[in-house]
XYZ file of N, CA and C in Angstrom:
792
model
N -3.568 103.534 107.090
C -2.426 103.044 107.113
C -1.742 101.528 107.470
N -2.658 100.993 108.031
C -2.467 99.438 108.179
C -2.994 99.062 106.675
N -3.847 99.618 105.873
C -3.880 98.912 104.298
C -2.832 99.229 103.532
N -1.992 100.441 103.705
C -1.087 100.939 103.169
C 0.120 99.993 103.573
N 0.091 99.457 104.433
C 1.384 98.327 105.006
C 1.059 97.015 104.402
N -0.113 96.579 104.460
C -0.363 95.500 103.869
C -0.161 94.995 102.462
N -0.768 96.444 101.730
C -0.524 96.384 100.110
C 0.759 96.328 100.114
N 1.666 96.940 100.632
C 3.311 97.068 100.547
C 3.585 95.754 100.832
N 3.346 95.034 101.716
C 3.569 93.585 102.142
C 3.221 92.685 100.795
N 2.020 93.007 100.556
C 1.190 92.071 99.165
C 2.348 92.138 98.016
N 2.693 93.454 97.930
C 3.637 93.664 96.737
C 4.875 93.229 96.826
N 5.556 93.359 98.062
C 6.633 92.851 97.995
C 6.706 91.216 98.090
N 5.723 90.543 98.761
C 5.396 88.955 98.410
C 5.270 88.536 97.035
N 4.278 89.406 96.277
C 4.481 89.130 94.778
C 5.942 89.287 94.066
N 6.637 90.068 94.653
C 7.875 90.338 94.082
C 8.777 89.318 94.126
N 8.688 88.784 95.479
C 9.637 87.482 95.612
C 9.149 86.422 94.949
N 7.590 86.200 94.883
C 7.475 85.294 94.034
C 7.690 84.990 92.532
N 7.462 86.067 92.106
C 8.030 86.349 90.726
C 9.448 86.115 90.547
N 10.218 86.755 91.443
C 11.872 86.226 91.124
C 11.891 85.102 91.484
N 11.110 84.155 92.244
C 11.439 82.776 92.517
C 11.119 82.013 91.227
N 9.856 82.600 90.354
C 9.552 81.848 89.239
C 10.346 82.247 88.070
N 10.545 83.313 88.091
C 11.727 83.687 87.197
C 12.877 82.869 86.758
N 13.722 82.637 88.500
C 14.958 82.092 88.281
C 14.482 80.244 87.837
N 13.310 79.839 88.778
C 12.973 78.512 88.330
C 12.810 78.323 86.543
N 12.249 79.348 86.211
C 12.013 79.050 84.328
C 13.129 79.263 83.919
N 14.416 80.170 84.366
C 15.753 80.297 83.788
C 16.184 78.764 83.909
N 16.146 78.560 84.628
C 16.961 77.138 85.318
C 16.353 75.737 84.109
N 15.120 76.159 84.032
C 14.351 75.070 83.245
C 14.638 75.290 81.939
N 14.717 76.328 81.448
C 15.400 76.898 80.074
C 16.486 76.457 79.634
N 17.427 76.806 80.723
C 19.195 76.346 80.778
C 19.009 74.742 80.706
N 18.251 73.962 81.154
C 18.325 72.956 81.256
C 17.803 71.816 79.832
N 16.736 72.599 79.617
C 16.370 72.111 78.146
C 17.064 72.359 76.868
N 17.698 73.722 76.847
C 18.751 73.876 76.067
C 19.843 72.678 75.952
N 20.504 72.353 77.254
C 21.285 71.754 77.485
C 21.231 69.997 76.680
N 19.890 69.663 77.253
C 19.343 68.484 76.734
C 19.179 68.429 75.293
N 18.869 69.927 74.762
C 18.399 69.617 73.316
C 19.927 69.527 72.746
N 20.969 70.313 73.248
C 22.563 70.251 72.524
C 22.715 68.795 72.494
N 23.016 68.271 73.871
C 23.178 67.243 74.192
C 22.585 65.897 72.822
N 21.232 66.121 72.752
C 20.569 65.263 71.873
C 21.144 65.516 70.461
N 21.232 66.687 69.945
C 21.989 67.282 68.583
C 23.407 66.554 68.355
N 24.359 66.710 69.686
C 25.587 65.909 69.553
C 25.772 64.484 69.401
N 24.456 63.925 70.256
C 24.475 62.205 69.947
C 23.855 61.791 68.717
N 22.956 62.890 68.147
C 22.674 62.402 66.885
C 23.920 62.275 65.673
N 24.506 63.610 65.813
C 25.639 63.879 64.777
C 26.667 63.232 64.700
N 27.181 62.286 66.030
C 28.476 61.703 66.452
C 28.156 60.113 66.558
N 26.869 59.869 66.571
C 26.347 58.416 67.324
C 26.613 57.652 65.895
N 26.243 57.867 64.536
C 26.696 57.435 63.339
C 28.197 57.310 63.135
N 28.889 58.430 63.383
C 30.444 58.348 63.185
C 31.043 57.193 64.447
N 30.657 57.197 65.391
C 31.281 56.332 66.021
C 30.735 54.918 66.254
N 29.848 54.608 65.444
C 29.538 53.312 64.966
C 30.202 53.173 64.048
N 30.549 53.875 62.934
C 31.364 53.332 61.831
C 32.841 53.421 62.591
N 33.234 53.696 63.381
C 34.417 53.944 63.918
C 34.946 52.456 64.474
N 33.532 51.845 65.306
C 33.821 50.789 66.013
C 33.949 49.552 65.342
N 32.974 49.477 63.971
C 32.887 48.455 63.292
C 34.700 47.903 62.714
N 35.080 49.182 62.264
C 36.292 48.702 61.748
C 37.299 48.119 62.787
N 37.084 48.879 64.257
C 37.957 48.643 65.236
C 37.629 46.750 65.957
N 36.466 46.680 65.600
C 36.330 45.498 65.965
C 36.909 44.246 64.754
N 36.847 44.675 63.538
C 37.654 43.773 62.862
C 39.083 43.808 62.940
N 39.665 44.869 63.113
C 40.901 44.660 63.715
C 41.124 44.210 64.676
N 40.521 44.245 65.833
C 40.808 43.308 67.052
C 40.594 42.098 66.915
N 39.605 41.374 66.182
C 39.471 40.053 65.742
C 40.704 39.586 65.063
N 41.048 40.534 63.864
C 42.314 39.566 63.119
C 43.578 39.775 63.790
N 43.805 40.812 64.782
C 44.872 40.673 65.532
C 44.837 39.521 66.690
N 44.092 39.046 66.909
C 43.782 37.883 67.957
C 43.903 36.526 67.083
N 43.740 36.607 65.764
C 43.682 35.487 64.622
C 45.289 35.403 64.719
N 46.011 36.697 64.131
C 47.658 36.767 64.135
C 48.232 35.959 65.088
N 47.776 36.469 66.201
C 48.509 36.241 67.464
C 48.505 34.399 67.381
N 47.218 34.020 67.445
C 47.078 32.422 67.355
C 48.098 31.876 66.033
N 48.337 32.399 64.835
C 48.894 31.693 63.902
C 50.477 31.690 64.038
N 50.723 32.869 64.694
C 52.298 33.194 64.540
C 52.599 31.775 65.959
N 53.699 31.027 65.534
C 54.386 30.036 66.433
C 55.674 30.473 66.726
N 56.250 30.200 67.436
C 58.179 30.200 67.804
C 58.834 29.538 66.453
N 58.445 28.196 66.109
C 59.005 27.662 65.009
C 58.970 28.666 63.546
N 57.906 29.547 63.282
C 57.741 30.541 62.432
C 58.842 31.621 62.473
N 59.232 32.105 63.095
C 59.826 33.240 63.505
C 61.113 33.053 64.167
N 61.120 32.227 64.887
C 62.370 31.639 66.116
C 61.928 32.403 67.360
N 62.391 31.801 68.676
C 61.771 32.141 70.017
C 61.744 33.769 70.057
N 62.701 34.323 69.918
C 63.185 35.509 70.350
C 62.258 36.791 69.707
N 62.312 36.615 68.484
C 61.266 37.288 67.689
C 59.729 36.897 67.686
N 59.256 35.931 68.063
C 58.191 35.767 68.408
C 57.820 36.220 69.835
N 58.577 36.486 70.629
C 58.046 37.047 71.800
C 57.877 38.725 71.798
N 58.658 39.256 70.718
C 58.622 40.565 70.534
C 57.486 40.799 69.719
N 57.023 39.961 68.707
C 55.702 40.234 67.861
C 54.789 39.896 69.035
N 54.543 38.936 69.818
C 53.499 38.948 70.631
C 53.458 39.943 71.622
N 54.340 40.647 71.966
C 54.322 41.660 73.075
C 53.696 42.944 72.070
N 54.237 43.164 71.061
C 53.654 44.275 69.864
C 51.803 44.205 69.550
N 51.962 42.805 69.504
C 50.317 42.592 69.005
C 49.631 42.664 70.372
N 49.969 42.291 71.566
C 49.443 42.792 72.714
C 49.140 43.976 73.004
N 50.276 44.962 72.620
C 50.015 46.154 72.726
C 48.693 46.963 71.965
N 48.789 46.304 70.762
C 47.938 47.274 69.601
C 46.514 46.469 69.851
N 46.391 45.378 70.666
C 45.310 44.740 70.885
C 44.764 45.788 72.150
N 45.558 46.076 73.007
C 45.096 46.945 74.266
C 44.775 48.236 73.753
N 45.594 48.810 72.976
C 45.302 50.224 72.580
C 43.602 49.953 71.341
N 43.472 49.241 70.755
C 42.329 49.309 70.167
C 41.340 49.188 71.069
N 41.208 48.123 72.273
C 40.587 48.071 73.253
C 40.094 49.289 74.098
N 41.211 50.216 74.143
C 40.871 51.519 75.051
C 40.090 52.044 73.857
N 40.178 52.541 72.727
C 39.528 53.221 71.609
C 38.006 52.769 71.621
N 37.842 51.316 71.862
C 36.275 50.969 71.987
C 35.770 51.669 73.059
N 36.569 51.461 74.443
C 35.845 51.821 75.655
C 35.496 53.381 75.617
N 36.537 53.890 74.840
C 36.435 55.569 74.916
C 34.942 55.765 74.111
N 34.813 55.278 73.015
C 33.651 55.435 72.013
C 32.250 55.002 72.824
N 32.596 53.950 73.794
C 31.335 53.375 74.442
C 31.101 54.894 75.360
N 31.884 55.034 76.272
C 31.640 56.028 77.101
C 31.130 57.268 76.314
N 31.818 57.602 75.343
C 31.315 59.015 74.827
C 29.786 58.792 74.125
N 29.538 57.435 73.705
C 28.139 57.288 73.210
C 27.222 57.182 74.323
N 27.603 56.842 75.485
C 26.668 56.889 76.657
C 26.683 58.242 77.148
N 27.485 58.915 77.226
C 27.545 60.684 77.533
C 26.646 61.436 76.602
N 27.014 61.110 75.249
C 26.096 61.974 74.396
C 25.133 61.463 73.774
N 24.375 60.177 74.076
C 23.171 59.452 73.497
C 22.282 60.057 74.579
N 21.071 59.710 73.889
C 19.721 60.429 74.438
C 19.785 59.173 75.624
N 19.313 59.685 77.095
C 18.935 59.154 78.100
C 17.368 59.070 78.557
N 16.976 57.712 78.545
C 15.552 57.787 78.926
C 15.581 56.999 80.283
N 15.016 57.826 81.214
C 14.821 57.568 82.813
C 13.689 56.996 82.793
N 13.513 55.659 83.317
C 12.285 54.885 83.868
C 12.732 54.768 85.273
N 11.792 55.319 86.170
C 11.982 55.632 87.554
C 10.999 54.237 88.107
N 11.769 53.746 89.069
C 10.805 52.824 89.876
C 10.984 52.833 91.376
N 10.241 52.140 92.399
C 11.115 52.152 93.672
C 11.981 51.393 93.737
N 13.161 51.835 94.167
C 14.256 51.136 94.574
C 14.684 50.912 95.934
N 15.027 49.926 96.446
C 15.885 49.797 98.071
C 17.325 50.175 97.691
N 17.524 51.493 98.541
C 18.880 51.940 97.881
C 19.799 50.751 98.847
N 19.502 50.272 99.959
C 20.780 49.494 100.476
C 20.896 47.976 99.783
N 19.630 47.614 99.273
C 19.794 46.479 98.552
C 20.723 46.625 97.436
N 20.514 47.951 96.851
C 21.312 48.064 95.543
C 22.833 48.281 96.078
N 23.018 48.899 96.953
C 24.371 49.002 97.499
C 24.882 47.505 97.631
N 24.235 46.453 98.200
C 24.745 45.360 98.460
C 24.992 44.562 97.157
N 24.118 44.467 96.399
C 24.835 44.312 94.862
C 25.539 44.867 93.824
N 25.633 46.150 94.648
C 27.268 46.794 93.815
C 28.458 46.078 94.781
N 28.247 45.969 95.911
C 29.563 45.352 96.589
C 29.920 43.869 96.134
N 28.604 43.202 95.938
C 28.913 42.142 95.407
C 29.491 41.652 94.246
N 29.099 42.727 93.462
C 29.712 42.989 91.803
C 31.380 43.049 91.841
N 31.457 44.257 92.749
C 32.869 44.977 92.618
C 33.594 44.585 93.749
N 33.509 43.446 94.626
C 34.490 43.114 95.609
C 35.538 42.439 95.131
N 35.786 41.445 93.997
C 36.774 40.940 93.462
C 37.557 41.888 92.990
N 37.202 42.843 92.216
C 38.373 43.881 91.907
C 38.981 44.669 93.140
N 38.252 44.963 94.157
C 38.453 45.711 95.350
C 39.699 44.785 95.859
N 39.254 43.656 96.233
C 40.308 42.846 96.709
C 41.690 42.488 96.057
N 41.887 42.533 95.113
C 43.018 42.668 94.222
C 44.047 43.764 94.799
N 43.166 45.132 95.174
C 43.926 46.286 95.480
C 44.095 46.422 97.180
N 43.374 45.388 97.967
C 43.559 45.410 99.180
C 42.600 46.218 99.661
N 41.606 46.706 98.954
C 40.124 47.703 99.471
C 39.553 46.969 99.983
N 38.681 47.550 100.879
C 37.522 46.772 101.891
C 36.551 47.424 101.425
N 35.566 46.912 101.032
C 34.052 47.501 100.540
C 33.106 47.041 101.971
N 32.184 48.359 102.066
C 31.332 48.399 103.479
C 30.199 49.004 103.074
N 28.826 48.489 103.357
C 27.736 49.438 103.345
C 27.417 49.818 104.657
N 26.836 51.078 105.238
C 26.934 52.138 105.964
C 25.291 51.351 106.252
N 24.754 50.812 107.433
C 23.493 50.562 107.573
C 22.591 51.604 107.760
N 21.289 51.632 107.431
C 20.305 52.440 107.587
C 20.336 53.206 108.880
N 20.186 54.841 109.252
C 20.348 55.094 110.367
C 18.948 55.051 110.809
N 18.705 55.682 112.398
C 17.568 55.577 112.842
C 16.778 54.058 113.080
N 15.563 53.779 112.577
C 15.075 52.823 112.992
C 15.421 51.435 111.992
N 16.115 51.582 111.237
C 16.961 50.540 110.504
C 15.888 50.307 108.929
N 15.060 51.043 108.743
C 13.778 50.841 107.907
C 14.469 51.003 106.573
N 14.328 49.999 105.554
C 14.902 50.584 104.146
C 14.378 51.857 103.485
N 15.321 52.308 102.794
C 15.190 53.454 102.073
C 14.728 53.295 100.976
N 13.846 53.392 100.454
C 13.223 53.059 99.180
C 13.014 54.522 98.331
N 13.442 54.263 97.309
C 13.481 55.779 96.191
C 13.219 55.512 94.855
N 12.341 56.519 94.092
C 12.167 56.210 92.988
C 13.621 56.806 92.181
N 14.072 55.609 91.266
C 14.890 55.828 90.728
C 15.257 55.091 89.531
N 16.278 55.418 88.348
C 16.317 54.299 87.247
C 17.252 53.458 87.580
N 17.267 52.282 88.185
C 17.903 51.218 88.751
C 19.131 51.208 88.141
N 19.224 50.852 86.500
C 20.230 50.532 85.795
C 21.214 51.776 85.624
N 20.732 53.243 85.658
C 21.533 53.980 85.412
C 22.015 54.799 86.640
N 21.210 54.640 87.751
C 21.922 55.006 88.970
C 23.075 54.048 89.379
N 22.988 52.576 89.282
C 24.046 51.854 89.496
C 25.269 52.038 88.796
N 24.824 52.283 87.549
C 26.031 52.902 86.476
C 26.826 53.878 87.168
N 26.054 55.060 87.689
C 26.457 56.376 88.290
C 27.446 55.957 89.490
N 26.769 55.130 90.541
C 27.915 54.891 91.624
C 28.771 54.274 91.237
N 28.760 53.049 90.365
C 29.950 52.354 89.866
C 30.985 53.154 89.396
N 30.910 54.105 88.948
C 31.823 55.024 88.287
C 32.595 55.719 89.674
N 31.631 56.348 90.215
C 32.181 56.673 91.747
C 33.231 55.590 92.337
N 33.001 54.172 92.303
C 33.401 53.323 93.220
C 34.745 53.203 92.537
N 34.637 53.116 91.116
C 35.906 53.172 90.332
C 36.697 54.035 90.386
N 36.396 55.440 90.778
C 37.163 56.428 90.716
C 37.996 56.492 92.246
N 37.187 55.904 93.007
C 37.397 55.742 94.468
C 38.843 54.656 94.598
N 38.687 53.547 93.859
C 39.306 52.590 93.822
C 40.796 53.059 93.576
N 40.561 53.825 92.206
C 42.012 54.285 91.157
C 42.746 55.420 92.062
N 41.906 56.093 93.311
C 42.553 56.798 94.503
C 43.382 56.386 95.390
N 43.164 54.894 95.406
C 43.781 54.399 96.669
C 45.199 54.197 96.536
N 45.603 54.511 97.871
C 47.309 54.268 97.899
C 47.546 52.852 97.810
N 49.209 52.445 97.679
C 49.383 50.892 97.335
C 48.949 50.143 98.813
N 49.107 50.652 99.779
C 48.249 49.645 101.054
C 46.817 49.718 101.265
N 46.366 49.944 100.083
C 44.831 49.876 100.225
C 44.211 50.704 100.982
N 43.098 50.526 101.325
C 41.914 51.259 102.209
C 40.662 50.909 102.052
N 39.601 51.681 102.147
C 38.390 51.455 102.293
C 37.209 52.505 101.663
N 36.100 51.361 100.953
C 35.285 52.271 100.378
C 34.181 52.074 100.874
N 33.002 52.851 101.174
C 32.196 52.808 102.070
C 30.868 53.518 101.499
N 29.798 52.580 101.168
C 28.348 53.406 100.414
C 27.441 53.613 101.455
N 26.799 54.614 101.507
C 25.800 55.189 102.655
C 24.671 55.993 101.823
N 23.876 56.043 102.569
C 22.688 56.928 101.967
C 21.670 57.582 103.202
N 21.399 58.769 103.012
C 20.333 59.372 103.992
C 19.436 60.130 103.419
N 18.222 60.516 104.158
C 17.182 61.148 103.805
C 17.289 62.322 104.345
N 16.971 63.415 103.831
C 16.764 64.859 104.452
C 15.607 65.633 103.954
N 14.568 65.595 104.324
C 13.515 66.251 104.002
C 12.981 65.455 102.600
N 12.920 66.425 101.513
C 12.674 65.964 100.323
C 13.453 65.690 99.390
N 14.748 65.113 99.992
C 15.828 64.567 99.180
C 16.521 63.718 99.615
N 17.269 62.774 98.935
C 18.131 61.657 99.692
C 19.318 61.369 98.855
N 20.455 61.688 99.838
C 21.623 61.765 99.470
C 22.625 59.975 99.606
N 22.790 59.946 98.174
C 23.986 58.515 98.312
C 24.903 58.544 98.069
N 26.007 58.205 99.043
C 27.335 58.742 98.980
C 28.472 57.478 98.850
N 29.518 58.002 98.535
C 30.862 57.024 98.280
C 31.695 57.659 98.964
N 32.286 57.190 100.043
C 33.258 57.784 100.628
C 34.659 56.680 100.732
N 35.899 57.487 100.479
C 36.921 56.356 100.197
C 37.973 56.910 101.133
N 39.121 56.546 101.498
C 40.241 56.525 102.141
C 41.323 57.031 101.588
N 41.111 57.273 100.171
C 42.398 57.490 98.954
C 43.243 58.522 99.452
N 43.798 59.128 98.155
C 44.805 60.404 98.291
C 44.238 61.356 98.628
N 42.964 61.464 98.143
C 42.268 62.854 98.008
C 42.426 63.983 97.033
N 41.900 64.819 97.010
C 41.995 65.935 95.351
C 42.338 67.091 96.219
N 42.908 67.559 95.411
C 43.516 69.134 95.754
C 42.458 70.078 95.143
N 42.719 71.010 96.118
C 41.351 71.822 96.042
C 41.216 72.585 94.842
N 42.436 72.674 94.096
C 42.588 73.729 92.905
C 41.947 72.880 91.651
N 42.006 71.390 91.883
C 40.902 70.693 90.779
C 39.957 69.982 91.153
N 39.196 70.348 92.350
C 37.905 69.776 92.499
C 36.806 69.921 91.868
N 37.017 71.285 91.462
C 36.145 71.805 90.644
C 36.084 71.577 88.974
N 36.832 70.789 88.549
C 36.880 70.513 87.496
C 36.695 69.028 87.388
N 36.638 68.005 88.010
C 36.533 66.616 88.319
C 35.309 66.261 87.390
N 34.218 66.980 87.432
C 32.943 66.537 86.540
C 32.655 67.036 85.317
N 33.903 67.823 84.709
C 34.083 68.220 83.354
C 34.417 67.151 82.440
N 33.784 67.201 81.595
C 34.089 66.153 80.342
C 35.223 65.979 79.847
N 35.968 65.166 79.806
C 37.312 64.603 79.253
C 38.403 65.318 80.410
N 37.920 65.473 81.422
C 38.898 65.855 82.517
C 39.336 64.762 83.166
N 40.707 64.276 83.039
C 41.003 63.392 83.798
C 42.258 63.291 84.208
N 42.692 62.807 85.510
C 44.289 62.856 86.170
C 44.839 61.498 86.070
N 44.173 60.574 85.649
C 44.356 59.093 85.500
C 44.964 58.781 84.241
N 46.383 58.104 84.076
C 46.862 57.858 82.970
C 45.831 56.775 82.090
N 45.600 56.958 80.770
C 44.582 56.346 80.383
C 43.255 56.462 80.433
N 42.749 57.252 81.162
C 41.387 57.546 81.752
C 40.820 58.505 80.368
N 39.276 58.068 80.636
C 38.800 58.887 79.178
C 38.075 60.328 79.671
N 38.176 60.404 81.190
C 37.449 61.732 81.297
C 35.980 61.619 81.375
N 35.270 60.776 81.051
C 34.018 60.586 80.808
C 33.104 59.955 82.048
N 33.805 59.271 82.929
C 33.074 58.471 84.128
C 32.257 59.436 84.975
N 32.970 60.440 85.596
C 32.404 61.141 86.287
C 31.308 62.257 85.715
N 31.684 62.523 84.463
C 30.565 63.312 83.626
C 29.282 62.767 83.425
N 29.544 61.355 82.850
C 28.474 60.471 83.241
C 27.363 60.512 84.435
N 28.150 60.492 85.665
C 27.655 60.055 86.662
C 26.985 61.659 86.754
N 27.545 62.746 86.697
C 26.783 63.933 86.749
C 25.358 64.431 85.630
N 25.645 63.634 84.537
C 24.481 63.750 84.142
C 23.051 62.712 84.419
N 23.733 61.803 84.711
C 22.620 60.761 85.447
C 21.974 61.447 86.592
N 22.307 62.032 87.227
C 22.302 62.651 88.698
C 21.530 63.961 88.200
N 21.477 64.712 87.049
C 20.844 65.690 86.721
C 19.713 65.126 85.961
N 19.864 64.200 85.427
C 18.612 63.555 84.555
C 17.444 63.085 85.857
N 17.833 62.616 86.826
C 16.791 62.311 87.878
C 16.302 63.659 88.702
N 16.880 64.946 88.341
C 16.452 66.246 88.788
C 17.286 66.588 90.000
N 18.470 66.055 90.132
C 19.179 66.084 91.061
C 20.756 66.793 90.902
N 21.693 66.278 91.530
C 23.200 66.812 91.259
C 24.092 65.729 92.185
N 25.743 66.264 91.633
C 26.504 65.479 92.427
C 27.456 66.504 92.528
N 28.098 66.195 94.003
C 29.306 66.782 93.987
C 30.270 66.220 94.973
N 31.394 66.602 95.181
C 32.250 66.181 96.107
C 33.110 67.072 97.253
N 33.030 66.510 97.978
C 34.465 67.116 99.041
C 35.687 66.214 99.472
N 36.689 66.880 99.747
C 37.826 66.154 99.730
C 38.965 66.816 100.631
N 39.782 65.557 101.484
C 41.017 66.338 101.845
C 42.065 65.548 101.782
N 43.432 66.481 101.006
C 44.444 65.627 100.376
C 45.020 64.807 101.631
N 45.183 63.452 101.350
C 45.827 62.480 102.425
C 45.002 61.936 103.221
N 43.845 62.066 103.159
C 42.507 61.369 103.943
C 41.885 60.982 103.186
N 41.172 61.304 101.901
C 40.099 60.681 101.127
C 39.068 61.365 100.765
N 37.874 61.022 100.239
C 36.832 62.087 99.373
C 35.724 61.530 99.668
N 34.614 62.037 99.422
C 33.254 62.019 99.807
C 32.377 62.297 98.269
N 32.086 61.615 97.554
C 31.118 61.760 96.231
C 29.772 61.610 96.760
N 28.806 62.816 96.531
C 27.542 62.740 96.976
C 26.627 62.774 95.564
N 25.804 61.747 95.203
C 24.408 62.263 94.799
C 23.155 62.301 95.266
N 22.777 63.463 94.942
C 21.589 64.207 95.852
C 20.591 63.994 94.948
N 19.461 63.132 94.864
C 18.440 63.191 94.399
C 16.963 63.339 95.141
N 15.751 63.895 94.355
C 14.690 63.865 95.290
C 14.201 62.566 95.638
N 13.410 62.881 96.929
C 13.318 61.666 97.500
C 11.732 60.984 96.974
N 11.124 62.226 96.076
C 9.421 61.519 95.489
C 9.632 61.947 94.334
């Protein structure tokens, strides 16, 4: 009887292990397929994007030269003002097209992860120093929440350049969500077991429940002039690190964006 029960228990354990292995293998296959598709997309569109950027640069340069050449004496003061306004509009739109192409190439292109030990809170301090002037213009205070517990530094293997870009995208998103009277953006990090959570918390207007599931989708944006690629790039960077990104929010109170990555 005991042998039978033991045999059944062994079969059950073997079955559980097999299911876990199957699911893990399915996730790996899905990730490999997605990476392959993105690589194909990058290869197909990289050349096209490059060919579009070249004439855009020429257009921008010539618009600037045209602005410098036109004087009020040539066309009259009133006509000069209208021409400068229109040239500025065209320059702004060509610049926006270049930004869209840059974002697209960052998203669709090949990402090479080069991990090294990164002091997370030092990285936060660097981001705050860089982003503070832009935040101050909108009356937004930036703050880094100090390490919990004994206050020791939190060092995590990360690609410093890519993870900074991912967090900066979240900070830009948070700044755009602020009301006119300003608010606060808080950067924090915590370790739990074999995971580390990097968080950007804001006191903005919040995200409605019916749209929060779409915010990391490619080209989804609720902002006028937004490319819809910033959060998608952050998602891809998190996934390339073997982690994920997610958000929680309450309308009227703010949002918390979390990048979760392996601690080792």
